[in-house]
């Protein structure tokens, strides 16, 4: 009567959503100050003022028919030109507006790229820990997910395992750096070695293996950490970008896919991306926010607040004896749970202390919890005694 | 290397887009006044003032973190409550917020509904003339499209042919009324008889046959024409709605799917809709415009301008001897071409007079042209002598 696969996707709520629902109920019961929600990836800093100014300017100065009208399926030409100019300024690559396809955010970018490339049975390699929706997107396109475990303790890539995992059927590899949930930024060395392996394998199998750079957290890095730009290292790289995190606009659904000319058969791949968007009903990206990002292309929210949160939470948790790698980017800590079963550990934290933490299993790793620090500073302060109690419970 | 189907969808530009590109080139060459573009469905009346006021109010009064943050995948609860209240006020049906799933517009609504319901080989019935993308959406979900020809000359449903087309494999029927491209509104009698047939066939085959009410033009009707609300006639109706036309917001991508409780296994179908959205990367509908439609739920643009356009264009073309049914809704005339080959006729109109008209073949009918009248009134006035010349060319 309906598609069983879609029903499963719709009815099996993700762990994160279940925890969220638990938190909402507890808030109703006990009030907001009694619940410590470290489960979400919703930016806690506001969009920069330039976003609001851009919306007001556009609505005051331009015709509503133009502002709210259909754009080309690829996105407004001037906006794409602005994006190209920005990429050309910032990176060692030359792109033009026709390399960009504007999308409704990173998830849409990934789905369009995945459907554009996948034939049934094609393999997609992901690096654990990974964003759980990758599996859903690849399987819905009739592809197969192959996982590569992380190199511990630094959550860089286990290159030997990576090489073993590549096969004749490998269509593409998804990299998410800075990484959700580990906060790791893949280093230049990691990227260099990984792309060397890919080049070797492309030659060996005689067909391209695409690298999908899933980069919503590119701008969310701390100190002088550099995030290698993958198209500079590997020609068959397709970039999936979103403004959800850099401009704190996750609900507005705005991002892009970039298919540089250097990609094998780039024009055909770009057409297939457009076709994938069309086949899923993505007529165009939201038109007002296309214009907004065109005006705010190099802006970014005030991420100092995330750094302050990271320093407090990382410093305090490690002082308490929790094990965790210091994250260079994104806004998550990936902390070893104090018992091997992360689900059980997070359940106890939730039920005893109203600490909402995400167990790591759905990210493809066991024995960790994801602690989001895109939250209010004072909530972290108030939660620290609870983390301390929780630690003592295991001593 | 890529998906051939997606490449085909992306590279075979629709006829409408080709005509649009031709027009753009001619405008560059000859100036905007020399080109008469009747090819598009972009609303020509501005969004009502309440939309701009709503945007300003929301951005002035609410926190940007809340306004631009993720909403629930189904959409903001208060917005869905407002939509439910509006439907309950206007129609003989009772729905609640949990019957609504907010989407990125009508195309997204259709794709989610189609993927939620379709198993490979399932048949989808469409009534010619139909929106060409239906085929693309159904085929991408591994479904099969079955066409029913129109009853002429009034473009209601050929009920006998409809009944013949229904089979054991029929999963659903898509109705688009007011209709793009014919402008016809299916009458109460048509809807009554059609749904009687469906009820009979549901019993005969022992499984539900869903009716998808694709209703972006519901509010665009002239005079006292009534558009029957399909859930009042048939329980297994799923409504796909968009604010593209009623609020002149086609670029903003905002609409909904409504799965009333009366639908067979409605909760499971609703879950499958959510799962379909998830599998295609529709994280949530754009958050600012969710709130905007929540505030403007019963507003509508000033459609008097369309009526004025319709009356001028319909009156003049029929006076000139063109054959056309007077449209009751939407903003298109569906006019018999003066030679059987509509492509050839539209090519001549384009090349000789810069009249941009859409041949009917991609809508599943031959021998007609679609003339959009969501255009400037004075362009219609200036084009009438050219329509007259064109008519004389065939005498």
PDB file of N, CA, C and O in Angstrom, chain A residues 251-295:
ATOM      1  N   UNK A 251      17.558  26.463   9.396  1.00  0.00           N
ATOM      2  CA  UNK A 251      16.172  26.276   8.980  1.00  0.00           C
ATOM      3  C   UNK A 251      15.875  26.797   7.586  1.00  0.00           C
ATOM      4  O   UNK A 251      14.886  26.411   6.976  1.00  0.00           O
ATOM      5  N   UNK A 252      16.742  27.689   7.071  1.00  0.00           N
ATOM      6  CA  UNK A 252      16.421  28.322   5.780  1.00  0.00           C
ATOM      7  C   UNK A 252      16.770  27.450   4.584  1.00  0.00           C
ATOM      8  O   UNK A 252      16.340  27.725   3.466  1.00  0.00           O
ATOM      9  N   UNK A 253      17.536  26.393   4.818  1.00  0.00           N
ATOM     10  CA  UNK A 253      17.837  25.432   3.770  1.00  0.00           C
ATOM     11  C   UNK A 253      18.474  26.102   2.549  1.00  0.00           C
ATOM     12  O   UNK A 253      17.837  26.243   1.500  1.00  0.00           O
ATOM     13  N   UNK A 254      19.720  26.483   2.703  1.00  0.00           N
ATOM     14  CA  UNK A 254      20.412  27.084   1.568  1.00  0.00           C
ATOM     15  C   UNK A 254      21.870  26.629   1.550  1.00  0.00           C
ATOM     16  O   UNK A 254      22.562  26.679   2.567  1.00  0.00           O
ATOM     17  N   UNK A 255      22.290  26.144   0.395  1.00  0.00           N
ATOM     18  CA  UNK A 255      23.647  25.648   0.228  1.00  0.00           C
ATOM     19  C   UNK A 255      23.939  25.483  -1.256  1.00  0.00           C
ATOM     20  O   UNK A 255      23.208  26.019  -2.097  1.00  0.00           O
ATOM     21  N   UNK A 256      24.993  24.763  -1.571  1.00  0.00           N
ATOM     22  CA  UNK A 256      25.289  24.539  -2.991  1.00  0.00           C
ATOM     23  C   UNK A 256      26.080  23.253  -3.208  1.00  0.00           C
ATOM     24  O   UNK A 256      26.638  22.672  -2.275  1.00  0.00           O
ATOM     25  N   UNK A 257      26.092  22.839  -4.468  1.00  0.00           N
ATOM     26  CA  UNK A 257      27.009  21.808  -4.954  1.00  0.00           C
ATOM     27  C   UNK A 257      27.953  22.504  -5.931  1.00  0.00           C
ATOM     28  O   UNK A 257      27.496  23.268  -6.795  1.00  0.00           O
ATOM     29  N   UNK A 258      29.241  22.214  -5.809  1.00  0.00           N
ATOM     30  CA  UNK A 258      30.224  22.767  -6.741  1.00  0.00           C
ATOM     31  C   UNK A 258      30.869  21.608  -7.487  1.00  0.00           C
ATOM     32  O   UNK A 258      31.455  20.710  -6.872  1.00  0.00           O
ATOM     33  N   UNK A 259      30.718  21.616  -8.818  1.00  0.00           N
ATOM     34  CA  UNK A 259      31.354  20.611  -9.675  1.00  0.00           C
ATOM     35  C   UNK A 259      32.387  21.345 -10.522  1.00  0.00           C
ATOM     36  O   UNK A 259      32.055  21.904 -11.585  1.00  0.00           O
ATOM     37  N   UNK A 260      33.636  21.408 -10.082  1.00  0.00           N
ATOM     38  CA  UNK A 260      34.653  22.147 -10.853  1.00  0.00           C
ATOM     39  C   UNK A 260      34.917  21.485 -12.214  1.00  0.00           C
ATOM     40  O   UNK A 260      34.665  20.283 -12.379  1.00  0.00           O
ATOM     41  N   UNK A 261      35.430  22.269 -13.147  1.00  0.00           N
ATOM     42  CA  UNK A 261      35.732  21.742 -14.491  1.00  0.00           C
ATOM     43  C   UNK A 261      36.716  20.586 -14.460  1.00  0.00           C
ATOM     44  O   UNK A 261      36.733  19.749 -15.361  1.00  0.00           O
ATOM     45  N   UNK A 262      37.574  20.551 -13.455  1.00  0.00           N
ATOM     46  CA  UNK A 262      38.612  19.510 -13.394  1.00  0.00           C
ATOM     47  C   UNK A 262      38.043  18.121 -13.129  1.00  0.00           C
ATOM     48  O   UNK A 262      38.742  17.121 -13.316  1.00  0.00           O
ATOM     49  N   UNK A 263      36.761  18.039 -12.706  1.00  0.00           N
ATOM     50  CA  UNK A 263      36.131  16.736 -12.460  1.00  0.00           C
ATOM     51  C   UNK A 263      35.957  16.002 -13.799  1.00  0.00           C
ATOM     52  O   UNK A 263      35.607  16.614 -14.805  1.00  0.00           O
ATOM     53  N   UNK A 264      36.199  14.709 -13.805  1.00  0.00           N
ATOM     54  CA  UNK A 264      36.016  13.897 -15.012  1.00  0.00           C
ATOM     55  C   UNK A 264      34.586  14.072 -15.550  1.00  0.00           C
ATOM     56  O   UNK A 264      33.639  13.949 -14.786  1.00  0.00           O
ATOM     57  N   UNK A 265      34.475  14.368 -16.854  1.00  0.00           N
ATOM     58  CA  UNK A 265      33.155  14.573 -17.463  1.00  0.00           C
ATOM     59  C   UNK A 265      32.304  15.535 -16.628  1.00  0.00           C
ATOM     60  O   UNK A 265      31.119  15.263 -16.360  1.00  0.00           O
ATOM     61  N   UNK A 266      32.899  16.647 -16.245  1.00  0.00           N
ATOM     62  CA  UNK A 266      32.241  17.551 -15.291  1.00  0.00           C
ATOM     63  C   UNK A 266      30.888  18.053 -15.802  1.00  0.00           C
ATOM     64  O   UNK A 266      29.944  18.187 -15.034  1.00  0.00           O
ATOM     65  N   UNK A 267      30.790  18.311 -17.108  1.00  0.00           N
ATOM     66  CA  UNK A 267      29.518  18.842 -17.608  1.00  0.00           C
ATOM     67  C   UNK A 267      28.406  17.817 -17.478  1.00  0.00           C
ATOM     68  O   UNK A 267      27.265  18.147 -17.163  1.00  0.00           O
ATOM     69  N   UNK A 268      28.736  16.573 -17.749  1.00  0.00           N
ATOM     70  CA  UNK A 268      27.717  15.526 -17.622  1.00  0.00           C
ATOM     71  C   UNK A 268      27.351  15.298 -16.158  1.00  0.00           C
ATOM     72  O   UNK A 268      26.185  15.093 -15.829  1.00  0.00           O
ATOM     73  N   UNK A 269      28.354  15.314 -15.306  1.00  0.00           N
ATOM     74  CA  UNK A 269      28.067  15.153 -13.874  1.00  0.00           C
ATOM     75  C   UNK A 269      27.173  16.307 -13.401  1.00  0.00           C
ATOM     76  O   UNK A 269      26.193  16.100 -12.676  1.00  0.00           O
ATOM     77  N   UNK A 270      27.512  17.513 -13.846  1.00  0.00           N
ATOM     78  CA  UNK A 270      26.707  18.676 -13.458  1.00  0.00           C
ATOM     79  C   UNK A 270      25.258  18.508 -13.953  1.00  0.00           C
ATOM     80  O   UNK A 270      24.303  18.767 -13.212  1.00  0.00           O
ATOM     81  N   UNK A 271      25.102  18.052 -15.190  1.00  0.00           N
ATOM     82  CA  UNK A 271      23.741  17.799 -15.707  1.00  0.00           C
ATOM     83  C   UNK A 271      23.018  16.759 -14.868  1.00  0.00           C
ATOM     84  O   UNK A 271      21.822  16.895 -14.594  1.00  0.00           O
ATOM     85  N   UNK A 272      23.735  15.725 -14.485  1.00  0.00           N
ATOM     86  CA  UNK A 272      23.099  14.679 -13.674  1.00  0.00           C
ATOM     87  C   UNK A 272      22.693  15.222 -12.304  1.00  0.00           C
ATOM     88  O   UNK A 272      21.652  14.837 -11.761  1.00  0.00           O
ATOM     89  N   UNK A 273      23.497  16.136 -11.763  1.00  0.00           N
ATOM     90  CA  UNK A 273      23.123  16.784 -10.502  1.00  0.00           C
ATOM     91  C   UNK A 273      21.822  17.574 -10.697  1.00  0.00           C
ATOM     92  O   UNK A 273      20.886  17.464  -9.894  1.00  0.00           O
ATOM     93  N   UNK A 274      21.763  18.348 -11.772  1.00  0.00           N
ATOM     94  CA  UNK A 274      20.526  19.101 -12.068  1.00  0.00           C
ATOM     95  C   UNK A 274      19.349  18.142 -12.236  1.00  0.00           C
ATOM     96  O   UNK A 274      18.237  18.414 -11.767  1.00  0.00           O
ATOM     97  N   UNK A 275      19.586  17.030 -12.923  1.00  0.00           N
ATOM     98  CA  UNK A 275      18.521  16.053 -13.146  1.00  0.00           C
ATOM     99  C   UNK A 275      18.064  15.414 -11.849  1.00  0.00           C
ATOM    100  O   UNK A 275      16.870  15.163 -11.645  1.00  0.00           O
ATOM    101  N   UNK A 276      19.026  15.159 -10.961  1.00  0.00           N
ATOM    102  CA  UNK A 276      18.665  14.570  -9.665  1.00  0.00           C
ATOM    103  C   UNK A 276      17.799  15.546  -8.880  1.00  0.00           C
ATOM    104  O   UNK A 276      16.773  15.166  -8.300  1.00  0.00           O
ATOM    105  N   UNK A 277      18.199  16.808  -8.877  1.00  0.00           N
ATOM    106  CA  UNK A 277      17.391  17.820  -8.194  1.00  0.00           C
ATOM    107  C   UNK A 277      15.985  17.874  -8.775  1.00  0.00           C
ATOM    108  O   UNK A 277      14.985  17.890  -8.048  1.00  0.00           O
ATOM    109  N   UNK A 278      15.913  17.873 -10.103  1.00  0.00           N
ATOM    110  CA  UNK A 278      14.605  17.902 -10.769  1.00  0.00           C
ATOM    111  C   UNK A 278      13.761  16.695 -10.380  1.00  0.00           C
ATOM    112  O   UNK A 278      12.570  16.825 -10.059  1.00  0.00           O
ATOM    113  N   UNK A 279      14.370  15.521 -10.353  1.00  0.00           N
ATOM    114  CA  UNK A 279      13.615  14.277 -10.100  1.00  0.00           C
ATOM    115  C   UNK A 279      13.091  14.203  -8.671  1.00  0.00           C
ATOM    116  O   UNK A 279      12.183  13.439  -8.381  1.00  0.00           O
ATOM    117  N   UNK A 280      13.676  15.001  -7.781  1.00  0.00           N
ATOM    118  CA  UNK A 280      13.218  14.997  -6.382  1.00  0.00           C
ATOM    119  C   UNK A 280      12.358  16.222  -6.066  1.00  0.00           C
ATOM    120  O   UNK A 280      11.995  16.428  -4.907  1.00  0.00           O
ATOM    121  N   UNK A 281      12.051  17.023  -7.086  1.00  0.00           N
ATOM    122  CA  UNK A 281      11.157  18.159  -6.873  1.00  0.00           C
ATOM    123  C   UNK A 281      11.838  19.407  -6.321  1.00  0.00           C
ATOM    124  O   UNK A 281      11.168  20.302  -5.815  1.00  0.00           O
ATOM    125  N   UNK A 282      13.167  19.458  -6.449  1.00  0.00           N
ATOM    126  CA  UNK A 282      13.887  20.678  -6.038  1.00  0.00           C
ATOM    127  C   UNK A 282      13.851  21.673  -7.203  1.00  0.00           C
ATOM    128  O   UNK A 282      14.761  21.698  -8.027  1.00  0.00           O
ATOM    129  N   UNK A 283      12.835  22.472  -7.265  1.00  0.00           N
ATOM    130  CA  UNK A 283      12.644  23.378  -8.401  1.00  0.00           C
ATOM    131  C   UNK A 283      13.737  24.444  -8.431  1.00  0.00           C
ATOM    132  O   UNK A 283      14.346  24.710  -9.458  1.00  0.00           O
ATOM    133  N   UNK A 284      13.947  25.090  -7.296  1.00  0.00           N
ATOM    134  CA  UNK A 284      15.088  25.986  -7.135  1.00  0.00           C
ATOM    135  C   UNK A 284      15.303  26.147  -5.634  1.00  0.00           C
ATOM    136  O   UNK A 284      14.423  25.819  -4.838  1.00  0.00           O
ATOM    137  N   UNK A 285      16.467  26.633  -5.249  1.00  0.00           N
ATOM    138  CA  UNK A 285      16.706  26.923  -3.835  1.00  0.00           C
ATOM    139  C   UNK A 285      15.878  28.153  -3.463  1.00  0.00           C
ATOM    140  O   UNK A 285      15.551  28.973  -4.328  1.00  0.00           O
ATOM    141  N   UNK A 286      15.518  28.298  -2.171  1.00  0.00           N
ATOM    142  CA  UNK A 286      14.653  29.420  -1.767  1.00  0.00           C
ATOM    143  C   UNK A 286      15.214  30.764  -2.245  1.00  0.00           C
ATOM    144  O   UNK A 286      16.375  31.091  -2.003  1.00  0.00           O
ATOM    145  N   UNK A 287      14.378  31.530  -2.950  1.00  0.00           N
ATOM    146  CA  UNK A 287      14.891  32.650  -3.741  1.00  0.00           C
ATOM    147  C   UNK A 287      15.381  33.816  -2.893  1.00  0.00           C
ATOM    148  O   UNK A 287      16.420  34.404  -3.193  1.00  0.00           O
ATOM    149  N   UNK A 288      14.645  34.196  -1.827  1.00  0.00           N
ATOM    150  CA  UNK A 288      15.107  35.307  -0.998  1.00  0.00           C
ATOM    151  C   UNK A 288      16.476  34.981  -0.394  1.00  0.00           C
ATOM    152  O   UNK A 288      17.398  35.798  -0.438  1.00  0.00           O
ATOM    153  N   UNK A 289      16.635  33.773   0.133  1.00  0.00           N
ATOM    154  CA  UNK A 289      17.911  33.428   0.770  1.00  0.00           C
ATOM    155  C   UNK A 289      19.017  33.148  -0.238  1.00  0.00           C
ATOM    156  O   UNK A 289      20.192  33.237   0.102  1.00  0.00           O
ATOM    157  N   UNK A 290      18.677  32.847  -1.487  1.00  0.00           N
ATOM    158  CA  UNK A 290      19.720  32.878  -2.516  1.00  0.00           C
ATOM    159  C   UNK A 290      20.351  34.266  -2.542  1.00  0.00           C
ATOM    160  O   UNK A 290      21.576  34.426  -2.517  1.00  0.00           O
ATOM    161  N   UNK A 291      19.502  35.297  -2.596  1.00  0.00           N
ATOM    162  CA  UNK A 291      20.017  36.663  -2.660  1.00  0.00           C
ATOM    163  C   UNK A 291      20.770  37.043  -1.391  1.00  0.00           C
ATOM    164  O   UNK A 291      21.759  37.779  -1.439  1.00  0.00           O
ATOM    165  N   UNK A 292      20.253  36.561  -0.260  1.00  0.00           N
ATOM    166  CA  UNK A 292      20.921  36.881   1.008  1.00  0.00           C
ATOM    167  C   UNK A 292      22.345  36.315   1.014  1.00  0.00           C
ATOM    168  O   UNK A 292      23.302  37.029   1.326  1.00  0.00           O
ATOM    169  N   UNK A 293      22.508  35.061   0.631  1.00  0.00           N
ATOM    170  CA  UNK A 293      23.879  34.521   0.660  1.00  0.00           C
ATOM    171  C   UNK A 293      24.742  35.189  -0.407  1.00  0.00           C
ATOM    172  O   UNK A 293      25.945  35.345  -0.224  1.00  0.00           O
ATOM    173  N   UNK A 294      24.120  35.616  -1.499  1.00  0.00           N
ATOM    174  CA  UNK A 294      24.886  36.367  -2.500  1.00  0.00           C
ATOM    175  C   UNK A 294      25.483  37.640  -1.924  1.00  0.00           C
ATOM    176  O   UNK A 294      26.565  38.080  -2.315  1.00  0.00           O
ATOM    177  N   UNK A 295      24.776  38.252  -0.976  1.00  0.00           N
ATOM    178  CA  UNK A 295      25.259  39.485  -0.342  1.00  0.00           C
ATOM    179  C   UNK A 295      26.173  39.204   0.848  1.00  0.00           C
ATOM    180  O   UNK A 295      26.949  40.064   1.248  1.00  0.00           O
TER     181      UNK A 295
END
